Short mmCIF file of C-alpha atoms and ligand atoms in Angstrom, two decimals:
data_model
loop_
_atom_site.label_atom_id
_atom_site.label_comp_id
_atom_site.label_asym_id
_atom_site.label_seq_id
_atom_site.Cartn_x
_atom_site.Cartn_y
_atom_site.Cartn_z
CA UNK Y 73 -22.68 -126.71 -12.94
CA UNK Y 74 -22.59 -128.95 -9.91
CA UNK Y 75 -26.02 -129.91 -8.70
CA UNK Y 76 -26.77 -131.63 -5.45
CA UNK Y 77 -27.93 -129.51 -2.59
CA UNK Y 78 -28.95 -126.70 -4.89
CA UNK Y 79 -32.27 -125.72 -3.48
CA UNK Y 80 -34.10 -127.15 -0.56
CA UNK Y 81 -37.73 -126.47 -1.26
CA UNK Y 82 -38.65 -126.60 2.38
CA UNK Y 83 -40.12 -130.06 2.02
CA UNK Y 84 -36.97 -132.16 2.10
CA UNK Y 85 -36.75 -132.46 -1.70
CA UNK Y 86 -33.44 -131.54 -3.31
CA UNK Y 87 -32.31 -131.54 -6.89
CA UNK Y 88 -30.03 -134.42 -7.87
CA UNK Y 89 -26.40 -134.08 -8.93
CA UNK Y 90 -25.69 -133.41 -12.58
CA UNK Y 91 -25.64 -130.58 -15.06
CA UNK Y 92 -27.57 -129.44 -18.07
CA UNK Y 93 -25.95 -131.45 -20.86
CA UNK Y 94 -26.03 -130.43 -24.50
CA UNK Y 95 -27.77 -133.74 -25.19
CA UNK Y 96 -30.71 -132.87 -22.94
CA UNK Y 97 -30.85 -129.32 -24.22
CA UNK Y 98 -31.05 -130.44 -27.86
CA UNK Y 99 -33.56 -133.17 -27.08
CA UNK Y 100 -35.78 -130.61 -25.37
CA UNK Y 101 -35.49 -128.14 -28.25
CA UNK Y 102 -36.52 -130.83 -30.75
CA UNK Y 103 -39.40 -132.10 -28.61
CA UNK Y 104 -40.64 -128.57 -27.97
CA UNK Y 105 -41.18 -128.09 -31.71
CA UNK Y 106 -44.31 -130.19 -31.10
CA UNK Y 107 -45.79 -126.89 -29.91
CA UNK Y 108 -45.44 -125.43 -33.43
CA UNK Y 109 -48.30 -127.48 -34.85
CA UNK Y 110 -50.69 -126.37 -32.12
CA UNK Y 111 -49.65 -122.75 -32.45
CA UNK Y 112 -49.79 -122.77 -36.25
CA UNK Y 113 -53.32 -123.96 -36.14
CA UNK Y 114 -54.45 -121.45 -33.53
CA UNK Y 115 -53.08 -118.65 -35.69
CA UNK Y 116 -54.07 -119.83 -39.15
CA UNK Y 117 -57.81 -120.53 -39.03
CA UNK Y 118 -59.03 -117.06 -38.05
CA UNK Y 119 -57.26 -115.47 -41.02
CA UNK Y 120 -58.29 -118.14 -43.52
CA UNK Y 121 -61.94 -117.96 -42.55
CA UNK Y 122 -61.90 -114.24 -43.20
CA UNK Y 123 -60.65 -114.67 -46.80
CA UNK Y 124 -63.45 -114.07 -49.32
CA UNK Y 125 -62.28 -116.73 -51.77
CA UNK Y 126 -62.30 -119.37 -49.02
CA UNK Y 127 -65.78 -118.39 -47.88
CA UNK Y 128 -67.15 -118.32 -51.43
CA UNK Y 129 -65.87 -121.83 -52.12
CA UNK Y 130 -66.86 -123.60 -48.91
CA UNK Y 131 -69.32 -121.42 -47.05
CA UNK Y 132 -71.20 -119.39 -49.69
CA UNK Y 133 -74.14 -118.70 -47.41
CA UNK Y 134 -71.85 -117.15 -44.80
CA UNK Y 135 -70.22 -115.05 -47.50
CA UNK Y 136 -73.54 -113.76 -48.80
CA UNK Y 137 -74.77 -112.97 -45.32
CA UNK Y 138 -71.61 -111.02 -44.59
CA UNK Y 139 -71.91 -109.04 -47.82
CA UNK Y 140 -75.56 -108.25 -47.19
CA UNK Y 141 -74.99 -107.29 -43.57
CA UNK Y 142 -75.17 -103.53 -43.36
CA UNK Y 143 -75.84 -103.58 -39.64
CA UNK Y 144 -74.21 -100.68 -37.89
CA UNK Y 145 -74.08 -102.47 -34.54
CA UNK Y 146 -70.36 -103.22 -34.31
CA UNK Y 147 -70.72 -105.87 -31.62
CA UNK Y 148 -72.90 -108.18 -33.73
CA UNK Y 149 -71.36 -107.83 -37.18
CA UNK Y 150 -69.56 -111.16 -37.40
CA UNK Y 151 -71.87 -113.57 -35.64
CA UNK Y 152 -71.79 -116.82 -37.67
CA UNK Y 153 -72.07 -120.22 -36.00
CA UNK Y 154 -71.28 -122.30 -39.09
CA UNK Y 155 -67.89 -120.74 -39.47
CA UNK Y 156 -66.96 -121.09 -35.83
CA UNK Y 157 -67.92 -124.77 -36.03
CA UNK Y 158 -65.31 -125.21 -38.73
CA UNK Y 159 -62.68 -123.54 -36.58
CA UNK Y 160 -63.52 -125.32 -33.37
CA UNK Y 161 -64.11 -128.86 -34.73
CA UNK Y 162 -60.39 -129.45 -34.41
CA UNK Y 163 -60.53 -129.04 -30.66
CA UNK Y 164 -63.13 -131.77 -30.28
CA UNK Y 165 -60.91 -134.19 -32.21
CA UNK Y 166 -57.95 -133.23 -30.01
CA UNK Y 167 -60.03 -133.73 -26.89
CA UNK Y 168 -60.91 -137.31 -27.79
CA UNK Y 169 -57.54 -138.30 -29.19
CA UNK Y 170 -55.61 -137.25 -26.09
CA UNK Y 171 -57.17 -140.21 -24.25
CA UNK Y 172 -55.76 -142.63 -26.82
CA UNK Y 173 -52.49 -140.78 -26.69
CA UNK Y 174 -52.33 -141.51 -22.95
CA UNK Y 175 -52.05 -145.22 -23.66
CA UNK Y 176 -49.48 -144.80 -26.43
CA UNK Y 177 -47.43 -142.48 -24.21
CA UNK Y 178 -47.47 -144.91 -21.29
CA UNK Y 179 -47.08 -148.21 -23.12
CA UNK Y 180 -44.78 -147.32 -26.04
CA UNK Y 181 -43.02 -144.24 -24.70
CA UNK Y 182 -43.39 -140.49 -25.13
CA UNK Y 183 -41.58 -140.19 -28.45
CA UNK Y 184 -44.00 -142.42 -30.36
CA UNK Y 185 -46.91 -140.21 -29.32
CA UNK Y 186 -45.03 -137.24 -30.74
CA UNK Y 187 -44.29 -139.14 -33.93
CA UNK Y 188 -47.93 -140.20 -34.26
CA UNK Y 189 -49.04 -136.62 -33.68
CA UNK Y 190 -46.67 -135.32 -36.36
CA UNK Y 191 -47.75 -137.86 -39.00
CA UNK Y 192 -51.49 -137.32 -38.51
CA UNK Y 193 -51.02 -133.56 -38.59
CA UNK Y 194 -49.06 -133.96 -41.84
CA UNK Y 195 -51.92 -135.88 -43.45
CA UNK Y 196 -54.41 -133.29 -42.22
CA UNK Y 197 -52.34 -130.48 -43.74
CA UNK Y 198 -52.24 -132.25 -47.12
CA UNK Y 199 -55.97 -132.89 -47.12
CA UNK Y 200 -56.71 -129.27 -46.21
CA UNK Y 201 -54.32 -127.79 -48.75
CA UNK Y 202 -55.89 -129.81 -51.57
CA UNK Y 203 -59.47 -129.56 -50.28
CA UNK Y 204 -62.13 -129.52 -52.99
CA UNK Y 205 -65.18 -129.81 -50.77
CA UNK Y 206 -66.30 -129.24 -47.21
CA UNK Y 207 -65.92 -132.94 -46.40
CA UNK Y 208 -62.20 -132.90 -47.21
CA UNK Y 209 -61.86 -129.75 -45.20
CA UNK Y 210 -63.56 -131.14 -42.10
CA UNK Y 211 -61.83 -134.52 -42.35
CA UNK Y 212 -58.51 -132.71 -42.65
CA UNK Y 213 -59.29 -130.71 -39.54
CA UNK Y 214 -60.12 -133.85 -37.60
CA UNK Y 215 -56.71 -135.26 -38.53
CA UNK Y 216 -55.05 -132.01 -37.45
CA UNK Y 217 -56.93 -132.25 -34.16
CA UNK Y 218 -55.75 -135.80 -33.56
CA UNK Y 219 -52.20 -134.60 -34.17
CA UNK Y 220 -52.56 -131.79 -31.65
CA UNK Y 221 -54.07 -134.16 -29.07
CA UNK Y 222 -51.09 -136.52 -29.33
CA UNK Y 223 -48.46 -133.79 -29.29
CA UNK Y 224 -49.93 -131.85 -26.38
CA UNK Y 225 -50.33 -135.04 -24.40
CA UNK Y 226 -46.74 -136.17 -24.80
CA UNK Y 227 -44.47 -133.15 -25.30
CA UNK Y 228 -44.94 -131.39 -21.93
CA UNK Y 229 -44.48 -134.66 -20.04
CA UNK Y 230 -41.38 -135.49 -22.07
CA UNK Y 231 -39.81 -132.11 -21.36
CA UNK Y 232 -40.54 -132.23 -17.64
CA UNK Y 233 -39.05 -135.72 -17.34
CA UNK Y 234 -35.88 -134.98 -19.29
CA UNK Y 235 -35.03 -131.71 -17.56
CA UNK Y 236 -32.95 -131.47 -14.40
CA UNK Y 237 -35.34 -130.27 -11.68
CA UNK Y 238 -33.81 -126.83 -11.25
CA UNK Y 239 -34.21 -126.02 -14.98
CA UNK Y 240 -37.45 -127.84 -15.61
CA UNK Y 241 -39.52 -124.66 -15.90
CA UNK Y 242 -37.20 -123.15 -18.48
CA UNK Y 243 -36.99 -126.27 -20.63
CA UNK Y 244 -40.68 -127.04 -20.42
CA UNK Y 245 -41.64 -123.52 -21.46
CA UNK Y 246 -39.85 -124.22 -24.74
CA UNK Y 247 -43.17 -125.86 -25.65
CA UNK Y 248 -45.17 -122.69 -25.03
CA UNK Y 249 -42.51 -120.63 -26.80
CA UNK Y 250 -42.96 -122.83 -29.89
CA UNK Y 251 -46.75 -122.40 -29.61
CA UNK Y 252 -46.36 -118.63 -29.70
CA UNK Y 253 -43.88 -118.82 -32.60
CA UNK Y 254 -46.37 -121.02 -34.46
CA UNK Y 255 -49.13 -118.46 -33.90
CA UNK Y 256 -46.97 -115.57 -35.06
CA UNK Y 257 -45.75 -117.45 -38.15
CA UNK Y 258 -49.35 -118.24 -39.05
CA UNK Y 259 -50.38 -114.60 -38.64
CA UNK Y 260 -47.58 -113.45 -40.92
CA UNK Y 261 -48.32 -116.12 -43.51
CA UNK Y 262 -51.99 -115.20 -43.56
CA UNK Y 263 -51.05 -111.58 -44.05
CA UNK Y 264 -49.00 -112.58 -47.09
CA UNK Y 265 -51.39 -115.11 -48.62
CA UNK Y 266 -54.41 -112.84 -48.22
CA UNK Y 267 -52.76 -110.61 -50.82
CA UNK Y 268 -52.42 -113.40 -53.41
CA UNK Y 269 -54.60 -112.64 -56.41
CA UNK Y 270 -56.46 -115.61 -57.88
CA UNK Y 271 -58.15 -116.81 -54.74
CA UNK Y 272 -55.85 -119.68 -53.75
CA UNK Y 273 -54.02 -117.96 -50.91
CA UNK Y 274 -55.94 -119.98 -48.33
CA UNK Y 275 -54.54 -123.20 -49.85
CA UNK Y 276 -51.01 -122.00 -49.16
CA UNK Y 277 -51.91 -121.09 -45.59
CA UNK Y 278 -53.46 -124.47 -44.87
CA UNK Y 279 -50.86 -126.57 -46.70
CA UNK Y 280 -47.93 -124.86 -44.96
CA UNK Y 281 -49.03 -126.60 -41.78
CA UNK Y 282 -47.00 -129.46 -43.26
CA UNK Y 283 -43.79 -127.61 -42.36
CA UNK Y 284 -44.14 -127.70 -38.55
CA UNK Y 285 -45.63 -131.19 -38.85
CA UNK Y 286 -42.59 -132.37 -40.81
CA UNK Y 287 -40.25 -130.90 -38.21
CA UNK Y 288 -41.74 -132.78 -35.24
CA UNK Y 289 -42.28 -136.00 -37.23
CA UNK Y 290 -38.64 -136.20 -38.29
CA UNK Y 291 -37.34 -134.74 -35.06
CA UNK Y 292 -39.14 -137.26 -32.85
CA UNK Y 293 -37.37 -140.12 -34.60
CA UNK Y 294 -34.07 -138.87 -33.20
CA UNK Y 295 -35.30 -138.36 -29.65
CA UNK Y 296 -34.15 -140.61 -26.83
CA UNK Y 297 -36.77 -141.98 -24.45
CA UNK Y 298 -36.97 -140.48 -20.97
CA UNK Y 299 -35.42 -142.59 -18.18
CA UNK Y 300 -38.76 -142.46 -16.33
CA UNK Y 301 -40.56 -144.06 -19.24
CA UNK Y 302 -37.75 -146.60 -19.85
CA UNK Y 303 -37.89 -147.85 -16.27
CA UNK Y 304 -41.64 -147.90 -16.30
CA UNK Y 305 -41.54 -150.14 -19.35
CA UNK Y 306 -39.03 -152.51 -17.76
CA UNK Y 307 -35.80 -151.34 -19.45
CA UNK Y 308 -33.84 -150.76 -16.25
CA UNK Y 309 -30.34 -150.98 -17.69
CA UNK Y 310 -31.15 -148.67 -20.59
CA UNK Y 311 -32.66 -146.21 -18.12
CA UNK Y 312 -29.52 -146.20 -16.01
CA UNK Y 313 -27.36 -145.55 -19.08
CA UNK Y 314 -29.68 -142.84 -20.29
CA UNK Y 315 -29.65 -141.15 -16.91
CA UNK Y 316 -25.85 -141.15 -16.81
CA UNK Y 317 -25.77 -139.69 -20.28
CA UNK Y 318 -28.38 -136.98 -19.87
CA UNK Y 319 -27.18 -135.83 -16.45
CA UNK Y 320 -23.51 -135.88 -17.48
CA UNK Y 321 -22.40 -137.60 -14.26
CA UNK Y 322 -22.03 -141.07 -12.74
CA UNK Y 323 -23.67 -139.92 -9.53
CA UNK Y 324 -27.15 -140.92 -10.51
CA UNK Y 325 -28.01 -143.43 -7.80
CA UNK Y 326 -30.28 -141.11 -5.88
CA UNK Y 327 -32.31 -140.13 -8.91
CA UNK Y 328 -32.32 -143.68 -10.22
CA UNK Y 329 -33.67 -144.97 -6.91
CA UNK Y 330 -36.49 -142.46 -6.97
CA UNK Y 331 -37.37 -143.50 -10.52
CA UNK Y 332 -37.43 -147.14 -9.45
CA UNK Y 333 -39.59 -146.32 -6.44
CA UNK Y 334 -41.96 -144.34 -8.67
CA UNK Y 335 -42.08 -147.17 -11.15
CA UNK Y 336 -42.77 -149.73 -8.40
CA UNK Y 337 -45.72 -147.66 -7.26
CA UNK Y 338 -46.78 -147.40 -10.85
CA UNK Y 339 -46.74 -151.19 -11.34
CA UNK Y 340 -49.21 -151.64 -8.49
CA UNK Y 341 -51.70 -149.62 -10.46
CA UNK Y 342 -53.71 -151.52 -13.01
CA UNK Y 343 -56.18 -148.89 -14.01
CA UNK Y 344 -54.70 -145.39 -14.06
CA UNK Y 345 -58.11 -143.93 -14.86
CA UNK Y 346 -59.86 -145.39 -11.85
CA UNK Y 347 -56.82 -144.79 -9.71
CA UNK Y 348 -56.70 -141.07 -10.33
CA UNK Y 349 -60.03 -140.77 -8.52
CA UNK Y 350 -58.57 -141.99 -5.24
CA UNK Y 351 -58.41 -139.42 -2.42
CA UNK Y 352 -54.61 -139.36 -2.36
CA UNK Y 353 -54.61 -137.84 -5.85
CA UNK Y 354 -57.30 -135.28 -5.06
CA UNK Y 355 -54.89 -132.36 -5.33
CA UNK Y 356 -53.46 -133.44 -8.69
CA UNK Y 357 -56.86 -134.24 -10.15
CA UNK Y 358 -58.22 -130.87 -9.07
CA UNK Y 359 -55.28 -129.11 -10.74
CA UNK Y 360 -55.59 -131.23 -13.91
CA UNK Y 361 -59.12 -129.91 -14.28
CA UNK Y 362 -58.92 -126.39 -12.87
CA UNK Y 363 -55.66 -125.19 -14.46
CA UNK Y 364 -56.67 -125.75 -18.12
CA UNK Y 365 -60.22 -124.56 -17.37
CA UNK Y 366 -58.90 -121.34 -15.88
CA UNK Y 367 -56.32 -120.94 -18.65
CA UNK Y 368 -59.07 -120.76 -21.22
CA UNK Y 369 -61.29 -118.59 -19.02
CA UNK Y 370 -58.62 -115.87 -19.12
CA UNK Y 371 -60.19 -115.15 -22.50
CA UNK Y 372 -56.84 -115.30 -24.32
CA UNK Y 373 -58.19 -117.10 -27.35
CA UNK Y 374 -60.61 -114.33 -28.02
CA UNK Y 375 -57.49 -112.38 -28.94
CA UNK Y 376 -55.65 -115.30 -30.59
CA UNK Y 377 -58.51 -116.45 -32.82
CA UNK Y 378 -60.33 -113.26 -33.42
CA UNK Y 379 -57.81 -110.44 -33.12
CA UNK Y 380 -58.43 -109.26 -36.71
CA UNK Y 381 -62.19 -109.48 -36.23
CA UNK Y 382 -61.98 -107.79 -32.85
CA UNK Y 383 -59.85 -104.97 -34.20
CA UNK Y 384 -62.24 -104.58 -37.12
CA UNK Y 385 -65.11 -104.49 -34.64
CA UNK Y 386 -63.60 -101.56 -32.88
CA UNK Y 387 -63.27 -99.75 -36.15
CA UNK Y 388 -59.85 -100.61 -37.64
CA UNK Y 389 -59.52 -101.08 -41.40
CA UNK Y 390 -58.69 -104.55 -42.79
CA UNK Y 391 -54.95 -104.04 -43.06
CA UNK Y 392 -54.64 -102.26 -39.73
CA UNK Y 393 -56.56 -105.12 -38.12
CA UNK Y 394 -54.19 -107.74 -39.54
CA UNK Y 395 -51.15 -105.71 -38.53
CA UNK Y 396 -52.49 -105.34 -35.00
CA UNK Y 397 -52.83 -109.13 -34.88
CA UNK Y 398 -49.17 -109.40 -35.84
CA UNK Y 399 -48.29 -106.95 -33.07
CA UNK Y 400 -50.10 -108.99 -30.40
CA UNK Y 401 -48.40 -112.09 -31.83
CA UNK Y 402 -44.97 -110.48 -31.39
CA UNK Y 403 -45.79 -109.41 -27.84
CA UNK Y 404 -46.89 -112.98 -27.13
CA UNK Y 405 -43.52 -114.45 -28.25
CA UNK Y 406 -41.30 -111.94 -26.47
CA UNK Y 407 -43.26 -111.92 -23.23
CA UNK Y 408 -43.03 -115.72 -23.10
CA UNK Y 409 -39.25 -115.32 -22.98
CA UNK Y 410 -39.67 -113.46 -19.69
CA UNK Y 411 -41.09 -116.60 -18.12
CA UNK Y 412 -38.34 -118.78 -19.64
CA UNK Y 413 -35.75 -116.82 -17.68
CA UNK Y 414 -37.65 -116.27 -14.44
CA UNK Y 415 -39.76 -119.36 -13.81
CA UNK Y 416 -37.09 -121.38 -12.00
CA UNK Y 417 -35.82 -118.39 -10.07
CA UNK Y 418 -38.97 -116.65 -8.83
CA UNK Y 419 -41.15 -119.73 -9.08
CA UNK Y 420 -44.51 -120.55 -10.60
CA UNK Y 421 -46.65 -118.85 -7.96
CA UNK Y 422 -45.12 -115.39 -8.33
CA UNK Y 423 -45.63 -115.46 -12.10
CA UNK Y 424 -49.22 -116.63 -11.73
CA UNK Y 425 -50.04 -113.91 -9.19
CA UNK Y 426 -48.28 -111.08 -11.01
CA UNK Y 427 -49.52 -112.08 -14.48
CA UNK Y 428 -53.08 -112.55 -13.21
CA UNK Y 429 -53.18 -109.12 -11.57
CA UNK Y 430 -51.83 -107.48 -14.71
CA UNK Y 431 -54.44 -109.19 -16.91
CA UNK Y 432 -57.25 -108.17 -14.57
CA UNK Y 433 -56.31 -104.49 -14.59
CA UNK Y 434 -55.97 -104.50 -18.39
CA UNK Y 435 -59.33 -106.20 -18.89
CA UNK Y 436 -61.09 -103.60 -16.80
CA UNK Y 437 -59.39 -100.80 -18.72
CA UNK Y 438 -60.12 -102.31 -22.16
CA UNK Y 439 -63.78 -102.96 -21.28
CA UNK Y 440 -64.17 -99.41 -20.04
CA UNK Y 441 -62.43 -97.84 -23.06
CA UNK Y 442 -64.79 -99.70 -25.37
CA UNK Y 443 -67.82 -98.89 -23.21
CA UNK Y 444 -67.09 -95.17 -23.37
CA UNK Y 445 -67.01 -95.15 -27.17
CA UNK Y 446 -69.46 -97.85 -28.23
CA UNK Y 447 -71.74 -97.93 -25.18
CA UNK Y 448 -74.43 -100.60 -25.35
CA UNK Y 449 -75.73 -99.67 -28.79
CA UNK Y 450 -72.45 -100.66 -30.44
CA UNK Y 451 -72.46 -97.58 -32.62
CA UNK Y 452 -69.52 -95.25 -32.82
CA UNK Y 453 -65.89 -95.09 -33.92
CA UNK Y 454 -62.49 -94.68 -32.33
CA UNK Y 455 -60.01 -91.90 -32.95
CA UNK Y 456 -56.36 -92.81 -33.71
CA UNK Y 457 -54.93 -92.05 -30.26
CA UNK Y 458 -57.83 -93.71 -28.53
CA UNK Y 459 -57.44 -96.87 -30.65
CA UNK Y 460 -53.70 -96.78 -29.92
CA UNK Y 461 -54.37 -96.88 -26.18
CA UNK Y 462 -56.74 -99.76 -26.67
CA UNK Y 463 -54.18 -101.82 -28.57
CA UNK Y 464 -51.55 -100.98 -25.94
CA UNK Y 465 -53.68 -102.35 -23.11
CA UNK Y 466 -54.59 -105.43 -25.12
CA UNK Y 467 -50.83 -105.97 -25.60
CA UNK Y 468 -50.21 -105.61 -21.86
CA UNK Y 469 -52.93 -108.15 -21.24
CA UNK Y 470 -51.37 -110.59 -23.74
CA UNK Y 471 -47.97 -110.06 -22.09
CA UNK Y 472 -49.42 -110.88 -18.66
CA UNK Y 473 -50.84 -114.11 -20.06
CA UNK Y 474 -47.64 -114.95 -21.91
CA UNK Y 475 -45.55 -115.10 -18.74
CA UNK Y 476 -48.17 -116.69 -16.52
CA UNK Y 477 -51.17 -118.78 -17.55
CA UNK Y 478 -49.82 -119.49 -21.04
CA UNK Y 479 -46.65 -121.41 -20.16
CA UNK Y 480 -47.71 -122.44 -16.65
CA UNK Y 481 -50.93 -123.94 -17.96
CA UNK Y 482 -48.76 -126.59 -19.63
CA UNK Y 483 -45.83 -126.69 -17.22
CA UNK Y 484 -47.59 -127.15 -13.89
CA UNK Y 485 -49.87 -130.07 -14.87
CA UNK Y 486 -46.92 -131.88 -16.48
CA UNK Y 487 -44.82 -131.76 -13.30
CA UNK Y 488 -47.29 -132.52 -10.52
CA UNK Y 489 -48.48 -136.06 -11.26
CA UNK Y 490 -46.77 -139.13 -9.85
CA UNK Y 491 -45.61 -141.52 -12.57
CA UNK Y 492 -48.51 -143.97 -12.16
CA UNK Y 493 -51.11 -141.40 -13.19
CA UNK Y 494 -48.95 -139.04 -15.25
CA UNK Y 495 -50.21 -140.02 -18.69
CA UNK Y 496 -53.83 -140.17 -17.57
CA UNK Y 497 -53.54 -136.86 -15.73
CA UNK Y 498 -51.99 -135.15 -18.72
CA UNK Y 499 -54.86 -136.36 -20.94
CA UNK Y 500 -57.35 -134.81 -18.56
CA UNK Y 501 -55.37 -131.59 -18.75
CA UNK Y 502 -55.33 -131.64 -22.56
CA UNK Y 503 -58.98 -132.55 -22.92
CA UNK Y 504 -60.26 -129.95 -20.47
CA UNK Y 505 -58.10 -127.39 -22.25
CA UNK Y 506 -59.48 -128.39 -25.66
CA UNK Y 507 -63.06 -128.52 -24.39
CA UNK Y 508 -62.96 -124.95 -23.15
CA UNK Y 509 -61.00 -123.75 -26.16
CA UNK Y 510 -63.84 -125.22 -28.19
CA UNK Y 511 -66.58 -123.65 -26.08
CA UNK Y 512 -65.00 -120.21 -26.13
CA UNK Y 513 -64.21 -120.35 -29.85
CA UNK Y 514 -67.79 -121.40 -30.47
CA UNK Y 515 -69.43 -118.87 -28.18
CA UNK Y 516 -67.25 -115.79 -28.53
CA UNK Y 517 -68.97 -114.02 -31.40
CA UNK Y 518 -72.41 -114.57 -29.87
CA UNK Y 519 -71.07 -113.47 -26.49
CA UNK Y 520 -69.64 -110.28 -27.95
CA UNK Y 521 -73.00 -109.58 -29.53
CA UNK Y 522 -74.86 -110.03 -26.22
CA UNK Y 523 -72.40 -109.05 -23.48
CA UNK Y 524 -70.91 -106.21 -25.53
CA UNK Y 525 -68.04 -104.46 -23.71
CA UNK Y 526 -69.10 -106.46 -20.62
CA UNK Y 527 -67.33 -109.47 -22.17
CA UNK Y 528 -64.03 -108.06 -20.93
CA UNK Y 529 -65.43 -107.68 -17.41
CA UNK Y 530 -66.74 -111.25 -17.61
CA UNK Y 531 -63.28 -112.68 -18.31
CA UNK Y 532 -61.81 -110.23 -15.79
CA UNK Y 533 -64.07 -111.72 -13.12
CA UNK Y 534 -62.71 -115.17 -13.91
CA UNK Y 535 -59.13 -113.92 -13.75
CA UNK Y 536 -59.86 -112.62 -10.25
CA UNK Y 537 -61.23 -116.00 -9.18
CA UNK Y 538 -58.31 -117.99 -10.65
CA UNK Y 539 -55.69 -115.72 -9.12
CA UNK Y 540 -57.28 -116.19 -5.69
CA UNK Y 541 -57.42 -119.95 -6.29
CA UNK Y 542 -53.68 -120.06 -7.05
CA UNK Y 543 -52.89 -117.98 -3.97
CA UNK Y 544 -54.57 -120.52 -1.69
CA UNK Y 545 -54.31 -123.87 -3.39
CA UNK Y 546 -51.23 -124.16 -5.58
CA UNK Y 547 -47.98 -124.91 -3.74
CA UNK Y 548 -44.64 -123.82 -5.23
CA UNK Y 549 -43.12 -126.58 -7.37
CA UNK Y 550 -39.90 -124.96 -8.61
CA UNK Y 551 -36.71 -127.00 -8.23
CA UNK Y 552 -38.48 -130.05 -6.80
CA UNK Y 553 -37.55 -133.30 -8.58
CA UNK Y 554 -40.58 -134.56 -10.44
CA UNK Y 555 -40.70 -137.95 -8.72
CA UNK Y 556 -40.49 -136.26 -5.31
CA UNK Y 557 -43.38 -133.90 -5.91
CA UNK Y 558 -45.56 -135.77 -3.44
CA UNK Y 559 -43.54 -134.13 -0.65
CA UNK Y 560 -44.83 -130.74 -1.77
CA UNK Y 561 -48.45 -131.85 -1.67
CA UNK Y 562 -47.93 -133.51 1.68
CA UNK Y 563 -46.62 -130.24 3.10
CA UNK Y 564 -49.53 -128.14 1.80
CA UNK Y 565 -51.98 -126.75 4.38
CA UNK Y 566 -55.02 -128.01 2.52
CA UNK Y 567 -53.97 -130.93 0.30
CA UNK Y 568 -51.68 -132.53 2.89
CA UNK Y 569 -54.64 -134.12 4.67
CA UNK Y 570 -55.37 -136.36 1.67
CA UNK Y 571 -51.94 -138.00 1.68
CA UNK Y 572 -50.97 -140.56 4.31
CA UNK Y 573 -47.38 -140.87 5.49
CA UNK Y 574 -47.40 -144.41 4.14
CA UNK Y 575 -48.11 -143.08 0.62
CA UNK Y 576 -44.64 -141.56 0.42
CA UNK Y 577 -41.90 -143.80 -0.97
CA UNK Y 578 -39.49 -141.34 -2.50
CA UNK Y 579 -36.89 -138.84 -1.35
CA UNK Y 580 -33.22 -139.10 -0.44
CA UNK Y 581 -34.12 -140.46 2.90
CA UNK Y 582 -37.82 -140.57 2.71
CA UNK Y 583 -38.38 -141.19 6.34
CA UNK Y 584 -36.65 -137.98 7.19
CA UNK Y 585 -38.31 -136.15 4.34
CA UNK Y 586 -41.58 -137.60 5.35
CA UNK Y 587 -41.21 -136.49 8.93
CA UNK Y 588 -40.18 -133.03 7.84
CA UNK Y 589 -43.06 -132.74 5.43
CA UNK Y 590 -45.51 -133.13 8.25
CA UNK Y 591 -44.30 -130.06 10.05
CA UNK Y 592 -43.60 -127.72 7.24
CA UNK Y 593 -45.96 -124.91 6.39
CA UNK Y 594 -45.59 -123.88 2.76
C1 LIG B 145 -53.03 -121.94 -24.83
C2 LIG B 145 -53.71 -121.60 -26.10
C3 LIG B 145 -53.42 -120.16 -26.47
C4 LIG B 145 -51.92 -119.91 -26.50
C5 LIG B 145 -51.61 -118.46 -26.74
C6 LIG B 145 -51.56 -121.66 -24.95
O1 LIG B 145 -50.92 -121.97 -23.76
O2 LIG B 145 -53.24 -123.30 -24.50
O3 LIG B 145 -55.09 -121.84 -25.98
O4 LIG B 145 -53.95 -119.85 -27.71
O5 LIG B 145 -51.33 -120.31 -25.28
O6 LIG B 145 -50.25 -118.22 -26.78
#
């Protein structure tokens, strides 16, 4: 496929010549497997913490309380802080480690962060699988968290740098696709191991985390470095060769020059952390904080972590609850594919706006369906057809997330930062994401108990706010080369004011692009 003047994004930024080479495609597939470890963990802990043998061994008091609890109020049945602390401790570790990962990613290159993430996750899996006491369990989870922090910091950036601009969305979403596959695999494994007699099923579930960890650890060793990172670390010749190889053409001068310009800007920056606070990065900093915050405030992890509990709450039997979790997991994987094939064609904004509206409608319907049956007392049951409708709307909600906030929550932050603050910006993205994952995981059961069906309206309210935010403040980034992204911000009605003409050093003919950017209304 010849590249060149493929799409003019209205801001003077065009994709460079070149095609999607097999080399880039395979590199992206391997790097994306970094998403498996995150996904596996999201899916595995909810199921394990509901296994009696696991509770008896590590959290006997929780087990006894659950057995003794004959409360008929469905909303408050499963409220246990100790258990949620176990689940969410991982996210705190990931939050902190992503800051260290920023330095590794910038100074040593993206692949070594992935490798580091894989190895630590592997150790965590071993410790958890062989756990004899709570200390081993918690220590193992901290190691898993460090692994997730490193992988989520480096993989999205790697994918966005390797991909040709016009296919960046598709290749980057490979990461989210692997997350959803990890979640589904974990759900299925839990379903199987929960049936193991003898009480050691949980060990299998936890130890199998070593499989995805092994894949990314080994895989990362074979990955080439991105040209952006090579230039930034002073390996100009290697970067040129790599660019020729990954783009499958000798016509790389334009892209190479942009990388050099980006790297020159980057070298002027001594402290990426202080630098990111400067007014000219206001747009990117705002997105690095708001996008992950909003992603978690969609309420998706209520479904991902607690689907079996939630389905039990609304009256499903144990098996039916686990099967429903598998159904939402399947919907999550297949709906993600929709974004893989549309994100570079329709753009990020359309998916955000459509997905957001769909989630909002579904949340209102689900809240109302539950309100009608359980009211505020939390007492009552659902008939088969009624429950079927409920699961259907939950699935539609998951689908809306899976082609909007899910993948775009990782794609957009990874493609909007200029090189000099990319690693720092991505760490902010990861840590805000982990912080709110932690808060929601920690608070959900108590929230369900107090807000009751209103919990769905609460998240619905947030979805309304975030969809409006996107409509006004996020410019379209599809097809724009990553090192020319500043042209998009410059052209934006609101953010443009923070960027001076003299801040722009990239573009085919940046003076022209610069002049054009001033007049263009996106
Ligand atoms: C989010 C996770 C979520 C997952 C669901 C990811 O993009 O970061 O918090 O559990 O999507 O598929």
